[in-house]
Amino acid sequence: MGLRLKFNLILAACFVVGLIASSVLFYEVSHRNALERLHAQIGVLRAQALAVRAYTSDEIRPLLNDLSDVQFLPQIVPSFSAQNVFHKFRDQFPDFYYKEAALNPTNPSDLATPWEREIINRLRADTSLKEIVEYRETEKGRQYNVAFPLTIRAEACLACHSTPDKAPSSMVALYGDKAGFGWKMNETIGAQVISVPLTAARQQAFDNLKLMVGAMSLIFLILLLVINTLLGTMVLTPVIKMSEIAEQVSLGDSAQPEYVVDGSDEIASLSKSFNRMRRSLDSAMKMLDT
Ligand code: HEC
């Protein structure tokens, strides 16, 4: 096996090992960054929902409250507006999910599903938990879920959620007197569950990886080309030439011209030593002849 082939094989092996190791590391870091971005996105969605909630109780409820004595308007309910705004948001982002899930909800559509129930129970058991992050397989693919506790912090909430006799009669007429009551101050009654698809994060990490592998391969090919050219002109050609001369000289052809490599590198010094050795050999032969 020639020097060039050996050299290239070793370089290629080093490249492949290095590429595999750095790809694994790069994908991990890239995926983690994409997850962090998803998490930040969820934080923004949650802030948006909380803002809609606050807007409803500060701006809408005072305007429409009186009407609720006649007919209950769900539009004055923060949870109703937050979930409906999100519903419209989903027209453009159908893979996103927002729910104010409760164990004992006023509106049956807010009833926690079994996995939401389990999360709510964990949040109830440990009130220091600010959020729970979970990955879930759904029919739409893998989802990144974050659940935030819904805890009763204001007495005002209990006006509608403590007992049916305290709640507006129009509300009881609409929602019944069975569910959505019995909530207590500082009790975690449910969770704000927000989910975003993970496929986008995976795809992004994968696209970044493809770009990195492409760029590294290109750099490697350019390096390989440069190294091969240099190896050829600076090492292989002079060595092959000297080896051919040595071959001819060893067969008794002393008419071969001297091979001179200019410069002060190892090959130039080898060619000088080689030529000196040839001259010594020539004079030794001449001395023998006489
Ligand atoms: C005027 C009465 C009223 C007040 C005050 C009120 N809610 Fe509600 N709440 C409702 C009604 C009615 C629903 C059901 C809305 C719907 O149809 O989506 C509801 C729904 C909810 C839900 C969704 C789960 C469920 O029960 O369907 C949560 C969570 C919630 N409220 C929390 C609160 C909190 C926290 C406060 C205090 C900041 C509060 N509510 C104040 C009437 C009220």
Short mmCIF file of C-alpha atoms and ligand atoms in Angstrom, two decimals:
data_model
loop_
_atom_site.label_atom_id
_atom_site.label_comp_id
_atom_site.label_asym_id
_atom_site.label_seq_id
_atom_site.Cartn_x
_atom_site.Cartn_y
_atom_site.Cartn_z
CA MET A 1 0.00 0.00 0.00
CA GLY A 2 1.47 3.36 -1.07
CA LEU A 3 2.09 6.24 1.30
CA ARG A 4 -0.64 8.33 -0.29
CA LEU A 5 -3.29 5.62 0.19
CA LYS A 6 -2.19 4.98 3.79
CA PHE A 7 -2.26 8.67 4.52
CA ASN A 8 -5.71 9.14 2.97
CA LEU A 9 -7.18 6.10 4.70
CA ILE A 10 -5.95 7.27 8.10
CA LEU A 11 -7.24 10.80 7.47
CA ALA A 12 -10.62 9.49 6.28
CA ALA A 13 -10.92 7.19 9.34
CA CYS A 14 -10.10 10.10 11.68
CA PHE A 15 -12.66 12.26 9.85
CA VAL A 16 -15.43 9.66 10.09
CA VAL A 17 -14.82 9.03 13.81
CA GLY A 18 -14.63 12.77 14.50
CA LEU A 19 -17.72 13.45 12.40
CA ILE A 20 -19.81 10.80 14.17
CA ALA A 21 -18.74 12.03 17.63
CA SER A 22 -19.32 15.69 16.82
CA SER A 23 -22.65 14.94 15.09
CA VAL A 24 -23.99 13.19 18.17
CA LEU A 25 -22.86 16.07 20.38
CA PHE A 26 -24.11 18.70 17.94
CA TYR A 27 -27.54 17.06 17.60
CA GLU A 28 -27.90 16.84 21.38
CA VAL A 29 -27.00 20.50 21.90
CA SER A 30 -29.10 21.62 18.96
CA HIS A 31 -32.11 19.62 20.17
CA ARG A 32 -31.72 20.98 23.70
CA ASN A 33 -31.62 24.54 22.33
CA ALA A 34 -34.74 23.87 20.27
CA LEU A 35 -36.48 22.57 23.41
CA GLU A 36 -35.45 25.68 25.31
CA ARG A 37 -36.98 27.78 22.53
CA LEU A 38 -40.19 25.72 22.75
CA HIS A 39 -40.23 26.24 26.50
CA ALA A 40 -39.83 29.98 26.02
CA GLN A 41 -42.66 29.90 23.45
CA ILE A 42 -44.89 28.20 25.99
CA GLY A 43 -43.97 30.89 28.53
CA VAL A 44 -45.14 33.52 26.04
CA LEU A 45 -48.40 31.66 25.37
CA ARG A 46 -49.06 31.39 29.06
CA ALA A 47 -48.38 35.09 29.62
CA GLN A 48 -50.78 35.82 26.77
CA ALA A 49 -53.48 33.67 28.37
CA LEU A 50 -52.96 35.31 31.77
CA ALA A 51 -53.20 38.74 30.11
CA VAL A 52 -56.52 37.78 28.48
CA ARG A 53 -57.72 36.51 31.87
CA ALA A 54 -56.74 39.78 33.58
CA TYR A 55 -58.28 41.85 30.77
CA THR A 56 -61.56 39.97 31.14
CA SER A 57 -61.82 40.42 34.88
CA ASP A 58 -60.56 44.03 34.90
CA GLU A 59 -62.24 45.41 31.77
CA ILE A 60 -65.06 43.15 30.59
CA ARG A 61 -66.62 41.85 33.79
CA PRO A 62 -67.31 45.32 35.31
CA LEU A 63 -69.13 46.30 32.11
CA LEU A 64 -71.25 43.16 31.76
CA ASN A 65 -71.69 42.03 35.35
CA ASP A 66 -75.08 43.67 35.79
CA LEU A 67 -76.44 41.92 32.73
CA SER A 68 -75.49 38.60 34.29
CA ASP A 69 -78.34 38.90 36.76
CA VAL A 70 -80.74 38.51 33.88
CA GLN A 71 -78.77 36.13 31.73
CA PHE A 72 -75.35 34.71 32.57
CA LEU A 73 -72.74 35.76 30.01
CA PRO A 74 -69.76 33.38 29.99
CA GLN A 75 -67.80 36.20 28.29
CA ILE A 76 -67.23 37.75 31.75
CA VAL A 77 -65.43 34.58 32.91
CA PRO A 78 -61.60 34.83 32.62
CA SER A 79 -61.20 31.12 31.91
CA PHE A 80 -63.83 31.26 29.17
CA SER A 81 -62.14 34.16 27.37
CA ALA A 82 -58.60 32.76 27.75
CA GLN A 83 -59.66 29.40 26.27
CA ASN A 84 -61.72 30.98 23.50
CA VAL A 85 -58.95 33.33 22.44
CA PHE A 86 -56.67 30.32 22.27
CA HIS A 87 -59.28 28.44 20.28
CA LYS A 88 -59.10 31.16 17.63
CA PHE A 89 -55.31 31.16 17.82
CA ARG A 90 -55.42 27.48 16.90
CA ASP A 91 -56.92 28.39 13.53
CA GLN A 92 -53.39 29.36 12.58
CA PHE A 93 -51.47 26.99 14.84
CA PRO A 94 -53.62 23.84 14.97
CA ASP A 95 -50.92 21.77 16.66
CA PHE A 96 -50.83 23.99 19.73
CA TYR A 97 -52.99 23.05 22.70
CA TYR A 98 -54.20 25.08 25.67
CA LYS A 99 -56.57 23.94 28.34
CA GLU A 100 -57.57 25.04 31.79
CA ALA A 101 -58.20 21.56 33.05
CA ALA A 102 -59.88 21.09 36.43
CA LEU A 103 -60.71 18.09 38.60
CA ASN A 104 -64.19 19.48 39.32
CA PRO A 105 -64.92 21.92 36.48
CA THR A 106 -67.87 24.24 35.95
CA ASN A 107 -67.86 23.45 32.25
CA PRO A 108 -67.66 19.68 31.60
CA SER A 109 -65.40 20.31 28.59
CA ASP A 110 -62.73 21.48 31.07
CA LEU A 111 -62.75 18.13 32.88
CA ALA A 112 -59.20 16.85 33.23
CA THR A 113 -58.36 13.82 31.11
CA PRO A 114 -56.65 10.94 33.01
CA TRP A 115 -53.11 12.22 32.28
CA GLU A 116 -54.11 15.81 33.17
CA ARG A 117 -55.69 14.52 36.36
CA GLU A 118 -52.43 12.83 37.30
CA ILE A 119 -50.49 16.08 36.68
CA ILE A 120 -53.00 18.12 38.71
CA ASN A 121 -52.70 15.66 41.59
CA ARG A 122 -48.92 16.02 41.49
CA LEU A 123 -49.27 19.82 41.57
CA ARG A 124 -51.72 19.55 44.48
CA ALA A 125 -49.39 17.23 46.39
CA ASP A 126 -46.40 19.56 46.03
CA THR A 127 -47.48 23.20 46.03
CA SER A 128 -43.88 24.37 45.56
CA LEU A 129 -43.97 23.02 41.97
CA LYS A 130 -44.18 25.92 39.52
CA GLU A 131 -44.58 23.71 36.46
CA ILE A 132 -44.41 20.13 35.27
CA VAL A 133 -42.77 19.29 31.96
CA GLU A 134 -43.81 16.12 30.15
CA TYR A 135 -43.40 14.52 26.75
CA ARG A 136 -46.46 12.82 25.37
CA GLU A 137 -47.21 10.65 22.36
CA THR A 138 -50.40 11.79 20.65
CA GLU A 139 -52.04 11.01 17.33
CA LYS A 140 -50.45 14.26 16.08
CA GLY A 141 -46.98 13.07 17.07
CA ARG A 142 -44.83 13.68 20.10
CA GLN A 143 -45.80 16.74 22.12
CA TYR A 144 -43.93 18.90 24.60
CA ASN A 145 -46.25 19.68 27.52
CA VAL A 146 -45.92 22.15 30.32
CA ALA A 147 -48.56 22.31 33.06
CA PHE A 148 -48.83 25.27 35.45
CA PRO A 149 -50.89 25.08 38.63
CA LEU A 150 -54.23 26.91 38.72
CA THR A 151 -54.51 27.97 42.34
CA ILE A 152 -57.26 30.07 43.87
CA ARG A 153 -55.49 33.21 45.08
CA ALA A 154 -58.37 35.75 45.12
CA GLU A 155 -61.53 35.75 47.23
CA ALA A 156 -63.35 37.08 44.14
CA CYS A 157 -63.06 33.64 42.51
CA LEU A 158 -65.06 32.10 45.34
CA ALA A 159 -68.06 34.30 44.45
CA CYS A 160 -68.77 31.78 41.70
CA HIS A 161 -66.81 28.71 42.79
CA SER A 162 -67.56 28.20 46.50
CA THR A 163 -71.23 27.21 46.88
CA PRO A 164 -74.16 27.45 44.42
CA ASP A 165 -76.10 29.78 46.70
CA LYS A 166 -73.27 32.36 46.60
CA ALA A 167 -72.94 32.14 42.80
CA PRO A 168 -75.12 34.25 40.47
CA SER A 169 -78.40 32.41 40.01
CA SER A 170 -78.22 32.94 36.26
CA MET A 171 -74.88 31.09 36.27
CA VAL A 172 -76.33 28.21 38.28
CA ALA A 173 -79.24 28.12 35.85
CA LEU A 174 -76.81 27.78 32.96
CA TYR A 175 -74.17 25.47 34.44
CA GLY A 176 -76.13 23.67 37.17
CA ASP A 177 -75.29 23.44 40.87
CA LYS A 178 -73.27 20.24 40.82
CA ALA A 179 -69.85 21.03 39.42
CA GLY A 180 -67.30 23.83 39.72
CA PHE A 181 -68.09 24.49 43.39
CA GLY A 182 -66.41 23.68 46.68
CA TRP A 183 -63.12 25.32 45.67
CA LYS A 184 -61.08 26.79 48.54
CA MET A 185 -58.57 29.62 48.92
CA ASN A 186 -55.02 28.55 48.03
CA GLU A 187 -56.28 25.27 46.63
CA THR A 188 -54.85 24.06 43.33
CA ILE A 189 -58.05 23.19 41.49
CA GLY A 190 -56.57 22.47 38.11
CA ALA A 191 -53.77 23.18 35.70
CA GLN A 192 -53.10 25.35 32.70
CA VAL A 193 -51.89 22.76 30.24
CA ILE A 194 -49.99 23.99 27.19
CA SER A 195 -48.60 21.68 24.51
CA VAL A 196 -46.57 22.28 21.40
CA PRO A 197 -45.45 19.70 18.84
CA LEU A 198 -41.95 18.31 19.27
CA THR A 199 -41.55 17.42 15.61
CA ALA A 200 -40.61 21.02 14.75
CA ALA A 201 -37.78 20.97 17.33
CA ARG A 202 -36.55 17.61 16.02
CA GLN A 203 -36.72 18.79 12.42
CA GLN A 204 -34.82 21.96 13.29
CA ALA A 205 -32.08 20.03 15.09
CA PHE A 206 -31.88 17.62 12.16
CA ASP A 207 -31.67 20.44 9.59
CA ASN A 208 -28.88 22.06 11.61
CA LEU A 209 -27.09 18.71 11.77
CA LYS A 210 -27.31 18.25 8.00
CA LEU A 211 -25.85 21.71 7.50
CA MET A 212 -23.00 21.00 9.94
CA VAL A 213 -22.16 17.60 8.34
CA GLY A 214 -22.22 19.22 4.87
CA ALA A 215 -19.93 22.08 5.94
CA MET A 216 -17.50 19.73 7.73
CA SER A 217 -17.38 17.36 4.74
CA LEU A 218 -16.63 20.26 2.40
CA ILE A 219 -13.82 21.49 4.66
CA PHE A 220 -12.47 17.92 4.86
CA LEU A 221 -12.52 17.51 1.07
CA ILE A 222 -10.69 20.81 0.56
CA LEU A 223 -8.14 19.83 3.22
CA LEU A 224 -7.71 16.41 1.62
CA LEU A 225 -7.10 18.00 -1.77
CA VAL A 226 -4.55 20.47 -0.36
CA ILE A 227 -2.78 17.81 1.73
CA ASN A 228 -2.62 15.42 -1.24
CA THR A 229 -1.21 18.09 -3.54
CA LEU A 230 1.39 19.10 -0.96
CA LEU A 231 2.22 15.48 -0.17
CA GLY A 232 2.70 14.82 -3.89
CA THR A 233 4.87 17.83 -4.74
CA MET A 234 6.81 18.14 -1.48
CA VAL A 235 7.35 14.50 -0.46
CA LEU A 236 6.27 11.81 -2.89
CA THR A 237 7.67 13.19 -6.19
CA PRO A 238 11.21 13.83 -4.77
CA VAL A 239 11.24 10.51 -2.90
CA ILE A 240 10.08 8.57 -5.99
CA LYS A 241 12.65 10.41 -8.10
CA MET A 242 15.48 9.68 -5.64
CA SER A 243 14.39 6.07 -5.34
CA GLU A 244 14.46 5.71 -9.16
CA ILE A 245 17.97 7.19 -9.32
CA ALA A 246 19.10 4.94 -6.48
CA GLU A 247 17.67 2.00 -8.34
CA GLN A 248 19.56 2.92 -11.55
CA VAL A 249 22.79 3.62 -9.68
CA SER A 250 22.55 0.30 -7.83
CA LEU A 251 22.30 -1.37 -11.25
CA GLY A 252 25.62 0.27 -12.23
CA ASP A 253 24.33 3.31 -14.17
CA SER A 254 26.55 6.08 -12.78
CA ALA A 255 25.53 8.51 -15.56
CA GLN A 256 22.30 9.41 -13.77
CA PRO A 257 22.10 13.20 -13.14
CA GLU A 258 22.08 14.50 -9.60
CA TYR A 259 18.67 15.25 -8.22
CA VAL A 260 18.62 18.59 -6.39
CA VAL A 261 15.72 19.78 -4.21
CA ASP A 262 16.01 23.44 -3.28
CA GLY A 263 15.25 24.69 0.20
CA SER A 264 16.14 23.77 3.74
CA ASP A 265 13.47 21.23 4.63
CA GLU A 266 13.96 17.54 5.38
CA ILE A 267 13.53 16.44 1.72
CA ALA A 268 16.09 19.05 0.52
CA SER A 269 18.51 17.86 3.18
CA LEU A 270 17.84 14.23 2.18
CA SER A 271 18.56 15.04 -1.48
CA LYS A 272 21.83 16.78 -0.49
CA SER A 273 22.92 13.80 1.62
CA PHE A 274 21.84 11.45 -1.15
CA ASN A 275 23.89 13.33 -3.77
CA ARG A 276 26.90 13.45 -1.40
CA MET A 277 26.59 9.72 -0.84
CA ARG A 278 26.48 9.16 -4.62
CA ARG A 279 29.62 11.26 -5.10
CA SER A 280 31.43 9.30 -2.34
CA LEU A 281 30.28 6.08 -3.95
CA ASP A 282 31.46 7.27 -7.39
CA SER A 283 34.95 8.20 -6.10
CA ALA A 284 35.17 4.93 -4.13
CA MET A 285 34.33 3.05 -7.31
CA LYS A 286 36.91 5.08 -9.27
CA MET A 287 39.57 4.31 -6.64
CA LEU A 288 38.73 0.63 -6.92
CA ASP A 289 38.99 0.82 -10.73
CA THR A 290 42.50 2.35 -10.69
C1 HEC B 1 -68.73 35.35 37.63
C2 HEC B 1 -68.44 34.02 38.11
C3 HEC B 1 -67.03 33.52 38.09
C4 HEC B 1 -65.94 34.11 38.69
C5 HEC B 1 -65.87 35.37 39.52
C6 HEC B 1 -64.82 33.22 38.42
N1 HEC B 1 -65.23 32.15 37.66
FE1 HEC B 1 -64.09 30.65 37.07
N2 HEC B 1 -65.60 29.97 35.94
C7 HEC B 1 -66.87 30.47 35.94
C8 HEC B 1 -67.64 29.79 34.92
C9 HEC B 1 -69.10 30.05 34.59
C10 HEC B 1 -66.77 28.90 34.29
C11 HEC B 1 -67.05 28.01 33.12
C12 HEC B 1 -66.74 28.81 31.86
C13 HEC B 1 -66.87 28.06 30.58
O1 HEC B 1 -67.99 27.75 30.17
O2 HEC B 1 -65.82 27.79 29.97
C14 HEC B 1 -65.50 29.04 34.98
C15 HEC B 1 -64.38 28.27 34.65
C16 HEC B 1 -63.20 28.35 35.37
C17 HEC B 1 -62.08 27.48 35.14
C18 HEC B 1 -61.98 26.37 34.11
C19 HEC B 1 -62.43 25.07 34.70
C20 HEC B 1 -63.94 25.04 34.86
O3 HEC B 1 -64.39 25.15 36.01
O4 HEC B 1 -64.64 24.90 33.83
C21 HEC B 1 -61.11 27.85 35.99
C22 HEC B 1 -59.73 27.24 36.13
C23 HEC B 1 -61.62 28.96 36.74
N3 HEC B 1 -62.88 29.22 36.34
C24 HEC B 1 -60.89 29.60 37.69
C25 HEC B 1 -61.31 30.80 38.24
C26 HEC B 1 -60.45 31.65 39.03
C27 HEC B 1 -59.01 31.31 39.39
C28 HEC B 1 -61.17 32.73 39.35
C29 HEC B 1 -60.69 33.93 40.11
C30 HEC B 1 -59.62 34.68 39.51
C31 HEC B 1 -62.50 32.55 38.74
N4 HEC B 1 -62.54 31.36 38.07
C32 HEC B 1 -63.54 33.45 38.87
C33 HEC B 1 -67.37 31.44 36.74
C34 HEC B 1 -66.57 32.32 37.45
#
